[in-house]
Short mmCIF file of C-alpha atoms and ligand atoms in Angstrom, two decimals:
data_model
loop_
_atom_site.label_atom_id
_atom_site.label_comp_id
_atom_site.label_asym_id
_atom_site.label_seq_id
_atom_site.Cartn_x
_atom_site.Cartn_y
_atom_site.Cartn_z
CA MET K 1 27.93 -2.24 11.74
CA SER K 2 25.80 -0.46 9.86
CA VAL K 3 21.96 -1.14 9.93
CA ARG K 4 20.79 -3.75 7.00
CA VAL K 5 16.90 -4.57 6.58
CA ARG K 6 15.32 -6.75 4.34
CA PHE K 7 12.01 -6.60 2.96
CA ALA K 8 10.84 -10.53 2.47
CA PRO K 9 7.62 -11.22 0.65
CA SER K 10 6.84 -14.82 -1.00
CA ASN K 11 5.58 -13.97 -4.77
CA THR K 12 2.66 -15.54 -4.21
CA GLY K 13 -0.17 -12.59 -4.23
CA HIS K 14 0.18 -8.92 -5.21
CA LEU K 15 1.52 -6.44 -2.01
CA HIS K 16 -0.94 -6.54 0.70
CA MET K 17 -1.72 -3.11 2.62
CA GLY K 18 -0.38 -5.29 5.53
CA SER K 19 3.16 -6.38 4.06
CA VAL K 20 3.36 -2.60 3.05
CA ARG K 21 3.11 -1.88 6.15
CA THR K 22 5.71 -4.16 7.02
CA ALA K 23 8.07 -3.17 4.16
CA LEU K 24 7.27 0.69 5.43
CA PHE K 25 8.55 0.32 9.07
CA ASN K 26 12.02 -1.17 7.55
CA TYR K 27 12.51 1.22 5.26
CA LEU K 28 11.96 4.08 7.39
CA PHE K 29 14.20 2.26 9.98
CA ALA K 30 17.53 1.56 7.36
CA ARG K 31 16.81 5.54 6.10
CA ASN K 32 16.20 6.66 10.02
CA GLN K 33 19.81 4.78 10.39
CA GLY K 34 21.44 5.63 7.80
CA GLY K 35 21.64 2.06 6.95
CA GLU K 36 20.25 -0.55 3.44
CA PHE K 37 17.19 -1.48 2.71
CA ILE K 38 17.08 -5.33 0.89
CA LEU K 39 14.28 -6.62 -1.38
CA ARG K 40 14.33 -10.53 -1.42
CA ILE K 41 11.57 -12.28 -3.41
CA GLU K 42 10.86 -15.73 -1.37
CA ASP K 43 9.95 -18.05 -4.15
CA THR K 44 11.25 -21.58 -3.23
CA ASP K 45 7.25 -21.99 -2.90
CA ARG K 46 7.15 -23.68 -5.97
CA GLU K 47 3.43 -24.37 -6.61
CA ARG K 48 2.35 -20.73 -5.52
CA SER K 49 5.61 -18.45 -6.82
CA ARG K 50 3.83 -17.04 -10.15
CA ASP K 51 6.95 -14.43 -11.97
CA GLU K 52 3.95 -11.79 -12.38
CA TYR K 53 3.70 -11.31 -8.60
CA THR K 54 7.66 -10.56 -8.47
CA GLU K 55 7.00 -8.09 -11.23
CA SER K 56 3.59 -6.80 -9.26
CA ILE K 57 5.82 -6.32 -6.08
CA ILE K 58 8.47 -4.59 -7.78
CA GLU K 59 5.87 -2.04 -9.92
CA ALA K 60 3.95 -1.35 -5.88
CA MET K 61 6.99 -0.60 -4.30
CA GLN K 62 8.25 1.49 -7.28
CA TRP K 63 4.94 3.18 -7.03
CA LEU K 64 5.03 3.63 -3.41
CA ASP K 65 8.93 5.21 -3.86
CA MET K 66 9.98 2.62 -1.42
CA GLU K 67 12.80 0.85 -3.99
CA PRO K 68 15.60 -0.60 -2.26
CA ASP K 69 19.05 -0.32 -1.94
CA GLU K 70 19.84 -4.09 -2.86
CA GLY K 71 17.47 -6.41 -4.65
CA PRO K 72 15.31 -8.07 -5.69
CA ILE K 73 17.35 -10.78 -4.67
CA LEU K 74 15.37 -14.01 -5.75
CA GLN K 75 15.82 -17.33 -3.45
CA SER K 76 15.20 -19.38 -5.97
CA GLU K 77 19.03 -18.66 -7.33
CA ARG K 78 20.39 -19.41 -4.25
CA PHE K 79 19.71 -23.29 -3.75
CA ASP K 80 23.27 -23.49 -3.76
CA LEU K 81 24.32 -21.65 -1.13
CA TYR K 82 21.48 -23.04 0.67
CA ASP K 83 22.57 -26.71 -0.37
CA GLU K 84 26.14 -25.93 0.67
CA LYS K 85 25.02 -24.98 4.66
CA VAL K 86 23.13 -27.88 4.82
CA GLU K 87 25.49 -30.16 4.13
CA SER K 88 28.12 -27.59 6.28
CA LEU K 89 25.14 -28.55 9.18
CA LEU K 90 25.54 -32.33 7.30
CA GLN K 91 29.18 -32.49 8.60
CA SER K 92 29.23 -30.81 11.88
CA GLY K 93 26.72 -32.49 13.51
CA HIS K 94 24.58 -30.23 13.44
CA ALA K 95 21.94 -31.58 11.50
CA TYR K 96 20.64 -35.53 10.11
CA ARG K 97 19.26 -37.12 7.53
CA CYS K 98 16.55 -38.74 8.25
CA TYR K 99 14.31 -41.67 6.60
CA CYS K 100 11.06 -41.33 8.22
CA THR K 101 8.27 -42.24 5.76
CA PRO K 102 4.68 -39.66 5.57
CA GLU K 103 2.69 -42.47 6.77
CA GLU K 104 5.28 -42.92 9.56
CA LEU K 105 4.84 -39.60 10.92
CA GLU K 106 1.41 -39.36 10.32
CA ALA K 107 1.08 -42.38 12.68
CA GLN K 108 3.35 -40.92 14.98
CA ARG K 109 1.32 -37.45 15.08
CA GLU K 110 -1.80 -39.26 15.61
CA GLN K 111 -0.72 -41.27 18.49
CA ALA K 112 0.64 -38.03 20.26
CA LEU K 113 -2.60 -36.46 19.75
CA ALA K 114 -4.69 -39.57 20.83
CA GLU K 115 -2.65 -38.99 24.32
CA GLY K 116 -3.19 -36.02 24.48
CA ARG K 117 0.38 -34.65 23.88
CA LYS K 118 1.25 -31.81 20.83
CA PRO K 119 2.53 -33.53 17.77
CA LYS K 120 6.61 -32.77 17.86
CA TYR K 121 8.94 -35.69 15.80
CA SER K 122 10.07 -38.67 18.01
CA GLY K 123 13.67 -37.98 16.84
CA LYS K 124 14.42 -41.28 15.86
CA CYS K 125 16.45 -40.68 12.86
CA ARG K 126 18.90 -38.58 15.39
CA ASP K 127 21.66 -40.54 16.53
CA LEU K 128 21.36 -43.01 13.37
CA ASP K 129 25.19 -44.43 12.81
CA ASP K 130 24.63 -45.09 9.28
CA THR K 131 23.20 -42.64 6.93
CA PRO K 132 22.81 -43.47 3.48
CA ASP K 133 22.94 -40.48 0.79
CA ASP K 134 21.36 -41.99 -1.69
CA GLU K 135 18.35 -43.60 0.04
CA ALA K 136 15.16 -40.75 0.29
CA HIS K 137 15.70 -38.51 2.92
CA THR K 138 14.72 -35.14 3.89
CA VAL K 139 17.05 -33.11 6.84
CA ARG K 140 16.15 -32.36 10.30
CA ILE K 141 18.00 -30.02 12.54
CA LYS K 142 19.35 -30.95 15.28
CA MET K 143 17.14 -28.73 18.48
CA PRO K 144 18.79 -28.39 21.70
CA THR K 145 17.25 -30.46 24.38
CA GLU K 146 17.20 -28.37 27.44
CA GLY K 147 16.60 -24.73 28.78
CA SER K 148 14.45 -22.14 27.00
CA ILE K 149 15.23 -19.62 24.18
CA THR K 150 14.78 -16.23 24.80
CA ILE K 151 14.86 -12.68 22.22
CA ASP K 152 14.67 -9.43 23.50
CA ASP K 153 12.38 -7.95 21.05
CA LEU K 154 12.10 -4.17 20.05
CA VAL K 155 8.36 -4.14 19.86
CA GLN K 156 7.30 -6.79 22.09
CA GLY K 157 10.17 -7.08 24.73
CA GLU K 158 11.51 -9.96 25.92
CA VAL K 159 10.03 -13.40 24.80
CA THR K 160 11.12 -16.45 26.10
CA VAL K 161 10.05 -19.68 24.65
CA SER K 162 11.14 -23.50 26.23
CA VAL K 163 13.07 -25.93 24.08
CA GLU K 164 10.44 -28.50 24.64
CA GLU K 165 7.71 -26.81 22.28
CA LEU K 166 10.43 -26.98 19.90
CA ASP K 167 11.18 -29.80 17.37
CA ASP K 168 14.41 -31.08 15.07
CA PHE K 169 12.11 -29.29 11.75
CA ILE K 170 12.86 -30.23 8.13
CA ILE K 171 15.45 -28.10 6.51
CA ARG K 172 15.52 -30.16 3.48
CA ARG K 173 12.70 -31.65 2.13
CA THR K 174 13.06 -35.24 0.05
CA ASP K 175 12.91 -33.68 -2.82
CA GLY K 176 15.69 -31.20 -2.48
CA VAL K 177 13.92 -28.13 -1.33
CA PRO K 178 14.88 -26.20 1.59
CA THR K 179 12.39 -24.85 3.50
CA TYR K 180 11.71 -22.06 4.46
CA ASN K 181 13.02 -21.30 8.79
CA PHE K 182 16.31 -22.51 7.32
CA VAL K 183 16.76 -20.40 4.20
CA VAL K 184 15.09 -17.41 5.70
CA VAL K 185 18.42 -17.73 8.39
CA VAL K 186 20.93 -18.38 5.68
CA ASP K 187 19.82 -15.13 3.77
CA ASP K 188 19.39 -13.30 6.41
CA SER K 189 23.28 -13.93 7.60
CA ASP K 190 24.55 -13.69 4.73
CA MET K 191 22.90 -11.06 3.38
CA ASP K 192 24.42 -9.48 6.74
CA ILE K 193 21.07 -8.61 8.02
CA THR K 194 21.43 -6.51 11.64
CA HIS K 195 17.55 -6.11 12.34
CA VAL K 196 14.53 -8.50 11.47
CA ILE K 197 11.56 -6.28 11.75
CA ARG K 198 8.53 -8.61 9.95
CA GLY K 199 4.96 -9.44 11.26
CA ASP K 200 4.06 -10.97 14.73
CA ASP K 201 2.93 -14.12 12.85
CA HIS K 202 6.67 -15.21 12.52
CA LEU K 203 7.35 -14.75 16.17
CA ASN K 204 7.24 -18.57 16.35
CA ASN K 205 9.43 -19.07 13.74
CA THR K 206 11.98 -17.00 15.01
CA PHE K 207 12.16 -19.53 18.22
CA ARG K 208 13.02 -22.11 15.38
CA GLN K 209 15.31 -20.20 13.58
CA ILE K 210 17.41 -18.73 16.23
CA PRO K 211 19.50 -22.29 17.14
CA VAL K 212 20.16 -22.86 13.42
CA TYR K 213 22.03 -19.10 13.61
CA ARG K 214 23.73 -21.06 16.32
CA ALA K 215 24.12 -24.24 14.62
CA LEU K 216 26.14 -22.31 11.70
CA GLY K 217 27.97 -19.80 14.13
CA VAL K 218 26.35 -16.91 13.43
CA GLU K 219 25.11 -14.38 16.31
CA PRO K 220 21.08 -13.80 15.20
CA PRO K 221 20.35 -10.54 14.46
CA THR K 222 17.85 -7.85 16.25
CA PHE K 223 14.55 -8.95 16.11
CA ALA K 224 11.29 -6.21 15.84
CA HIS K 225 7.70 -7.86 15.27
CA LEU K 226 4.71 -6.32 14.55
CA PRO K 227 1.81 -6.46 15.34
CA LEU K 228 -0.62 -7.80 12.90
CA LEU K 229 -2.86 -5.21 11.27
CA ALA K 230 -7.47 -6.04 11.65
CA GLY K 231 -9.49 -4.90 9.59
CA LEU K 232 -8.08 -5.98 6.21
CA SER K 233 -10.46 -7.11 3.26
CA LYS K 234 -9.66 -10.92 3.19
CA ARG K 235 -10.93 -10.59 -0.86
CA LYS K 236 -8.54 -11.82 -3.01
CA GLY K 237 -6.65 -9.04 -4.50
CA SER K 238 -9.06 -5.83 -3.03
CA ALA K 239 -6.22 -5.57 0.13
CA GLY K 240 -3.14 -5.07 -2.98
CA VAL K 241 -1.81 -1.93 -3.35
CA GLN K 242 -2.61 -1.88 -7.21
CA HIS K 243 -6.38 -1.96 -6.26
CA TYR K 244 -6.06 0.82 -3.84
CA ARG K 245 -3.70 2.91 -6.84
CA ASP K 246 -6.38 2.28 -9.26
CA ARG K 247 -9.50 3.42 -6.88
CA GLY K 248 -7.85 7.04 -6.97
CA TYR K 249 -5.27 6.87 -3.63
CA LEU K 250 -2.42 8.86 -3.66
CA PRO K 251 1.15 6.95 -2.79
CA GLU K 252 1.89 9.93 -0.36
CA ALA K 253 -1.54 9.30 1.65
CA LEU K 254 -1.29 5.39 1.30
CA ILE K 255 2.55 5.21 2.97
CA ASN K 256 1.08 8.33 5.50
CA TYR K 257 -1.48 6.55 6.38
CA LEU K 258 0.36 3.13 7.02
CA SER K 259 2.76 4.88 9.02
CA ARG K 260 0.29 5.62 11.62
CA LEU K 261 -0.83 1.73 11.69
CA GLY K 262 1.05 0.97 15.36
CA TRP K 263 3.51 3.89 15.70
CA SER K 264 2.62 6.88 16.50
CA HIS K 265 4.51 10.40 16.99
CA GLY K 266 2.88 12.25 19.84
CA ASP K 267 -1.06 12.93 17.70
CA GLN K 268 0.38 14.49 14.37
CA GLU K 269 -1.76 12.92 11.95
CA LEU K 270 0.47 14.04 8.41
CA PHE K 271 3.49 13.49 7.57
CA SER K 272 5.84 14.29 4.49
CA ARG K 273 8.64 11.91 4.06
CA GLU K 274 11.07 13.53 5.52
CA GLU K 275 9.58 13.85 8.32
CA LEU K 276 8.78 9.85 9.17
CA VAL K 277 12.28 9.45 8.34
CA GLU K 278 13.31 11.39 10.54
CA TYR K 279 11.04 10.71 13.24
CA PHE K 280 10.58 6.80 12.83
CA GLY K 281 12.02 4.67 15.45
CA PHE K 282 10.65 1.02 17.97
CA ASP K 283 10.24 3.50 21.04
CA SER K 284 7.26 4.43 19.44
CA VAL K 285 5.39 1.44 17.73
CA GLY K 286 3.39 -0.04 19.83
CA LYS K 287 2.55 -3.69 20.96
CA SER K 288 -1.56 -4.55 20.20
CA PRO K 289 -3.34 -4.68 16.57
CA SER K 290 -4.26 -1.57 15.07
CA ASN K 291 -7.33 -1.56 13.13
CA PHE K 292 -7.68 -0.98 8.73
CA ASP K 293 -9.72 2.15 8.88
CA GLU K 294 -10.58 2.95 5.02
CA ASP K 295 -12.17 6.56 6.66
CA LYS K 296 -9.26 7.74 8.45
CA LEU K 297 -7.05 6.50 4.99
CA ASN K 298 -10.40 8.83 2.92
CA TRP K 299 -9.37 12.10 5.18
CA VAL K 300 -5.80 11.32 4.91
CA ASN K 301 -5.95 11.00 0.73
CA SER K 302 -8.20 14.21 0.96
CA GLU K 303 -5.80 15.67 3.08
CA TRP K 304 -3.10 14.42 0.72
CA MET K 305 -4.92 15.65 -2.56
CA LYS K 306 -4.67 19.03 -0.82
CA ARG K 307 -1.01 19.44 -0.12
CA LEU K 308 0.03 18.79 -3.62
CA ASP K 309 1.12 21.29 -6.24
CA PRO K 310 -1.86 21.68 -8.58
CA SER K 311 -0.30 20.57 -11.19
CA ASP K 312 1.06 17.73 -10.09
CA LEU K 313 -2.16 16.59 -9.02
CA ALA K 314 -3.48 17.18 -12.14
CA ARG K 315 -0.86 15.08 -13.78
CA ARG K 316 -1.69 11.54 -11.74
CA TRP K 317 -5.57 12.44 -12.18
CA VAL K 318 -5.68 12.70 -16.22
CA PRO K 319 -5.61 8.61 -16.29
CA PHE K 320 -8.43 8.41 -13.80
CA LEU K 321 -10.73 10.63 -16.50
CA GLU K 322 -9.45 8.97 -19.13
CA ASP K 323 -10.96 5.97 -17.62
CA LYS K 324 -14.38 8.11 -17.24
CA GLY K 325 -13.81 8.03 -21.31
CA PHE K 326 -12.85 11.24 -21.27
CA ASP K 327 -10.28 12.99 -23.67
CA VAL K 328 -8.10 15.17 -21.86
CA GLU K 329 -4.41 15.86 -21.71
CA PHE K 330 -2.13 17.73 -19.16
CA ASP K 331 -2.93 21.77 -19.20
CA GLU K 332 -2.88 24.13 -17.16
CA ARG K 333 -6.90 24.91 -17.53
CA LEU K 334 -6.88 20.95 -15.91
CA ALA K 335 -4.36 22.38 -13.11
CA GLU K 336 -6.71 24.99 -12.18
CA ILE K 337 -9.93 22.30 -12.50
CA ALA K 338 -8.02 19.95 -10.25
CA GLU K 339 -7.37 23.20 -7.68
CA MET K 340 -10.87 24.12 -7.77
CA MET K 341 -12.39 20.28 -7.06
CA ARG K 342 -9.82 18.93 -4.25
CA ASP K 343 -11.53 19.65 -1.87
CA ARG K 344 -15.19 18.19 -2.74
CA ALA K 345 -13.09 14.82 -3.19
CA GLN K 346 -11.48 12.34 -0.95
CA THR K 347 -10.46 9.86 -3.60
CA LEU K 348 -9.31 11.05 -7.65
CA VAL K 349 -11.65 9.22 -9.28
CA GLU K 350 -14.58 10.75 -6.89
CA MET K 351 -12.35 14.10 -8.21
CA ALA K 352 -13.07 12.60 -11.53
CA ASP K 353 -17.11 11.61 -10.60
CA VAL K 354 -17.76 15.16 -9.39
CA SER K 355 -15.86 17.04 -11.84
CA ALA K 356 -17.40 15.39 -15.09
CA TYR K 357 -19.36 18.20 -16.26
CA PHE K 358 -16.09 20.06 -16.81
CA PHE K 359 -15.26 17.44 -19.76
CA SER K 360 -18.43 16.36 -20.99
CA ASP K 361 -21.92 18.39 -21.64
CA ASP K 362 -23.65 15.31 -21.75
CA PHE K 363 -25.86 16.25 -18.12
CA GLU K 364 -29.15 16.07 -16.82
CA TYR K 365 -30.34 19.33 -15.46
CA ASP K 366 -31.51 19.25 -11.70
CA ASP K 367 -35.53 19.57 -11.78
CA SER K 368 -35.81 21.14 -8.66
CA ALA K 369 -32.77 24.01 -9.33
CA VAL K 370 -34.20 24.64 -12.35
CA GLU K 371 -37.82 24.90 -11.39
CA LYS K 372 -36.30 27.36 -8.44
CA TRP K 373 -33.79 29.15 -10.50
CA MET K 374 -34.48 29.48 -13.78
CA ASP K 375 -37.22 32.65 -14.10
CA PRO K 376 -38.18 33.57 -17.64
CA ASP K 377 -38.24 37.77 -16.41
CA HIS K 378 -34.56 36.84 -16.12
CA ARG K 379 -34.14 36.17 -19.78
CA PRO K 380 -33.00 40.08 -20.78
CA ALA K 381 -30.70 39.69 -17.93
CA LEU K 382 -29.26 36.63 -18.67
CA GLU K 383 -28.83 37.45 -22.49
CA ALA K 384 -26.94 40.44 -20.96
CA LEU K 385 -24.50 38.21 -19.65
CA ILE K 386 -24.00 36.00 -22.60
CA GLU K 387 -23.22 39.19 -24.73
CA GLY K 388 -20.79 40.66 -21.98
CA LEU K 389 -19.08 37.33 -21.88
CA GLU K 390 -18.69 37.12 -25.65
CA ALA K 391 -17.28 40.42 -25.42
CA LEU K 392 -14.98 40.21 -22.46
CA GLU K 393 -11.63 41.48 -23.34
CA GLU K 394 -9.71 39.45 -19.61
CA TRP K 395 -10.96 35.65 -19.72
CA SER K 396 -10.22 35.64 -15.96
CA GLY K 397 -12.42 35.23 -13.00
CA ASP K 398 -11.54 38.96 -11.70
CA ALA K 399 -13.08 39.92 -15.43
CA ILE K 400 -16.09 37.95 -15.20
CA GLY K 401 -17.05 39.36 -11.54
CA SER K 402 -16.72 42.68 -12.21
CA LEU K 403 -19.19 41.51 -15.47
CA TYR K 404 -21.94 39.60 -13.17
CA ARG K 405 -21.59 42.78 -11.06
CA SER K 406 -21.97 45.90 -13.31
CA VAL K 407 -25.47 43.40 -15.04
CA GLY K 408 -26.47 42.84 -12.18
CA LYS K 409 -27.13 46.62 -11.20
CA GLU K 410 -27.86 47.60 -14.48
CA HIS K 411 -31.28 45.06 -14.54
CA GLY K 412 -31.54 45.07 -10.05
CA LEU K 413 -30.68 41.57 -9.94
CA GLY K 414 -29.08 40.13 -6.77
CA LEU K 415 -26.34 38.21 -8.30
CA ALA K 416 -27.50 34.74 -6.66
CA LYS K 417 -29.63 34.90 -9.80
CA LEU K 418 -27.25 34.86 -11.92
CA ALA K 419 -25.34 33.17 -10.87
CA GLN K 420 -27.66 29.77 -9.95
CA PRO K 421 -28.34 30.18 -13.39
CA THR K 422 -25.22 30.45 -14.80
CA ARG K 423 -24.51 27.12 -12.32
CA ILE K 424 -27.23 24.54 -13.93
CA SER K 425 -26.37 25.95 -17.64
CA LEU K 426 -22.67 25.05 -16.96
CA THR K 427 -23.13 22.21 -14.08
CA GLY K 428 -26.62 21.15 -14.12
CA SER K 429 -27.07 21.51 -10.86
CA THR K 430 -26.33 24.45 -8.08
CA THR K 431 -23.76 22.94 -5.92
CA SER K 432 -20.64 23.76 -7.72
CA PRO K 433 -17.52 25.80 -6.35
CA SER K 434 -17.40 29.79 -6.50
CA VAL K 435 -19.13 30.80 -9.84
CA PHE K 436 -16.57 33.06 -10.87
CA ASP K 437 -13.78 30.64 -11.15
CA LEU K 438 -16.04 28.08 -12.62
CA VAL K 439 -17.07 30.51 -15.91
CA ALA K 440 -13.58 30.85 -16.09
CA ALA K 441 -12.54 27.70 -16.18
CA PHE K 442 -14.24 26.66 -19.10
CA ASP K 443 -13.23 27.91 -22.31
CA ARG K 444 -15.42 30.93 -23.97
CA ASP K 445 -17.11 29.04 -26.80
CA GLU K 446 -18.03 26.36 -24.60
CA ALA K 447 -19.22 28.18 -21.62
CA THR K 448 -21.24 30.87 -23.53
CA SER K 449 -22.61 27.68 -25.48
CA ARG K 450 -23.51 26.11 -22.62
CA LEU K 451 -25.42 29.06 -21.09
CA ARG K 452 -27.40 29.48 -24.18
CA ARG K 453 -28.49 26.45 -24.02
CA GLY K 454 -29.84 26.93 -20.52
CA LEU K 455 -32.33 29.79 -21.89
CA GLN K 456 -34.28 26.78 -23.53
CA LEU K 457 -34.92 26.25 -19.32
CA LEU K 458 -36.64 29.34 -18.80
CA ASP K 459 -39.25 28.54 -21.07
CA GLU K 460 -39.95 24.98 -19.55
N1 LIG M 501 8.01 -14.00 3.09
C1 LIG M 501 7.83 -14.49 4.41
C2 LIG M 501 6.29 -13.47 4.57
O1 LIG M 501 6.35 -13.16 3.24
C3 LIG M 501 8.64 -13.25 5.25
C4 LIG M 501 9.10 -13.93 6.35
C5 LIG M 501 10.55 -12.82 6.50
O2 LIG M 501 10.25 -11.44 6.78
O3 LIG M 501 10.98 -13.79 7.32
O4 LIG M 501 5.70 -13.68 5.40
#
């Protein structure tokens, strides 16, 4: 039977980094096994579910290049199926109608707590003879009363729970809405899911779900419960995919970074998508929680910025430059600037910050650099340089380099004496990439007019 996995987020918020890691392990496992990856939106929570979050989740999955083979399938469109399954469990005697009122249940709960027992449904309605359908009721599943339940989890290993821990939980509420632990089983069996891969916060649910599979007469799937991620910001929305996208992270880097939270392949840190698909397996997924470490993510992102083709990088950079108010379009020159500046930043936002002087001449000059390098005695050499640039036949880093060397020689000045005033004039400071490439990255008029403006600093 071919592998089928699903990622089943609730649409009660934006897609969170922890959920992306769950989605990713599902996706990688499916691709590694040549199986199918299904997206199911768990939108039965009438109070908290929102269509805008469904859209946001789909958008995030597209941006991360993890589009499902099937779906999104919405649980809210499947109530007929859930009702049909509830009815069949009632018929077969695996479920029963419960008429206990919320007040009664609360009183039972308090009594249990007062007697030092774990609160559990009493089973009062389990064996009623008269079970009218037209009186307010919930439907409960009959849990086994003896023995234990064991799963052989791909990550957690063998885990056993005594059935005493479980009670006859509600599968359909009084208002007709089925509950999570029930619909998840109906869906996973209806969709022929072979492997349920999700956070280990669901481990307790799994023991409730297994008797439901059995009651429905189907074999439970294989489970893999992933340790949760620690260290993610709890501020609303701040651990969401779009928040990272807007802060200038690349999808390749997020995927690469998240893949390593809980999974490893020797000590390799950087992986292409193809490598992840090829190497991924649960043998190398660990049980202990991993920490979401933004410094490490920054490093992975900076590595991915270096890996991308400069034109590709520049195209992705444009919106970040626009956000800073620069009027730019993708062209070859932008690709050159991106290639030159990518070593100096860890995100696309930072790269826009450190590259601002390419797009605007509205910058401050660094006083101490001006003091140190803008020497009035060098005016003739700097003027010769500007004239040389104006007359240069070919506007390239190489041609500009030879011009600098010959002007330096003529005026008896070392290269730094020309290079540093150039940097200050073009960028405001002496920190910048190789000076010839820097000059070449401006168009000629812009470079020479900034250099002329810089000459005024000689008199200050
Ligand atoms: N909707 C559940 C969640 O977001 C998914 C549970 C599952 O994968 O079974 O946690």
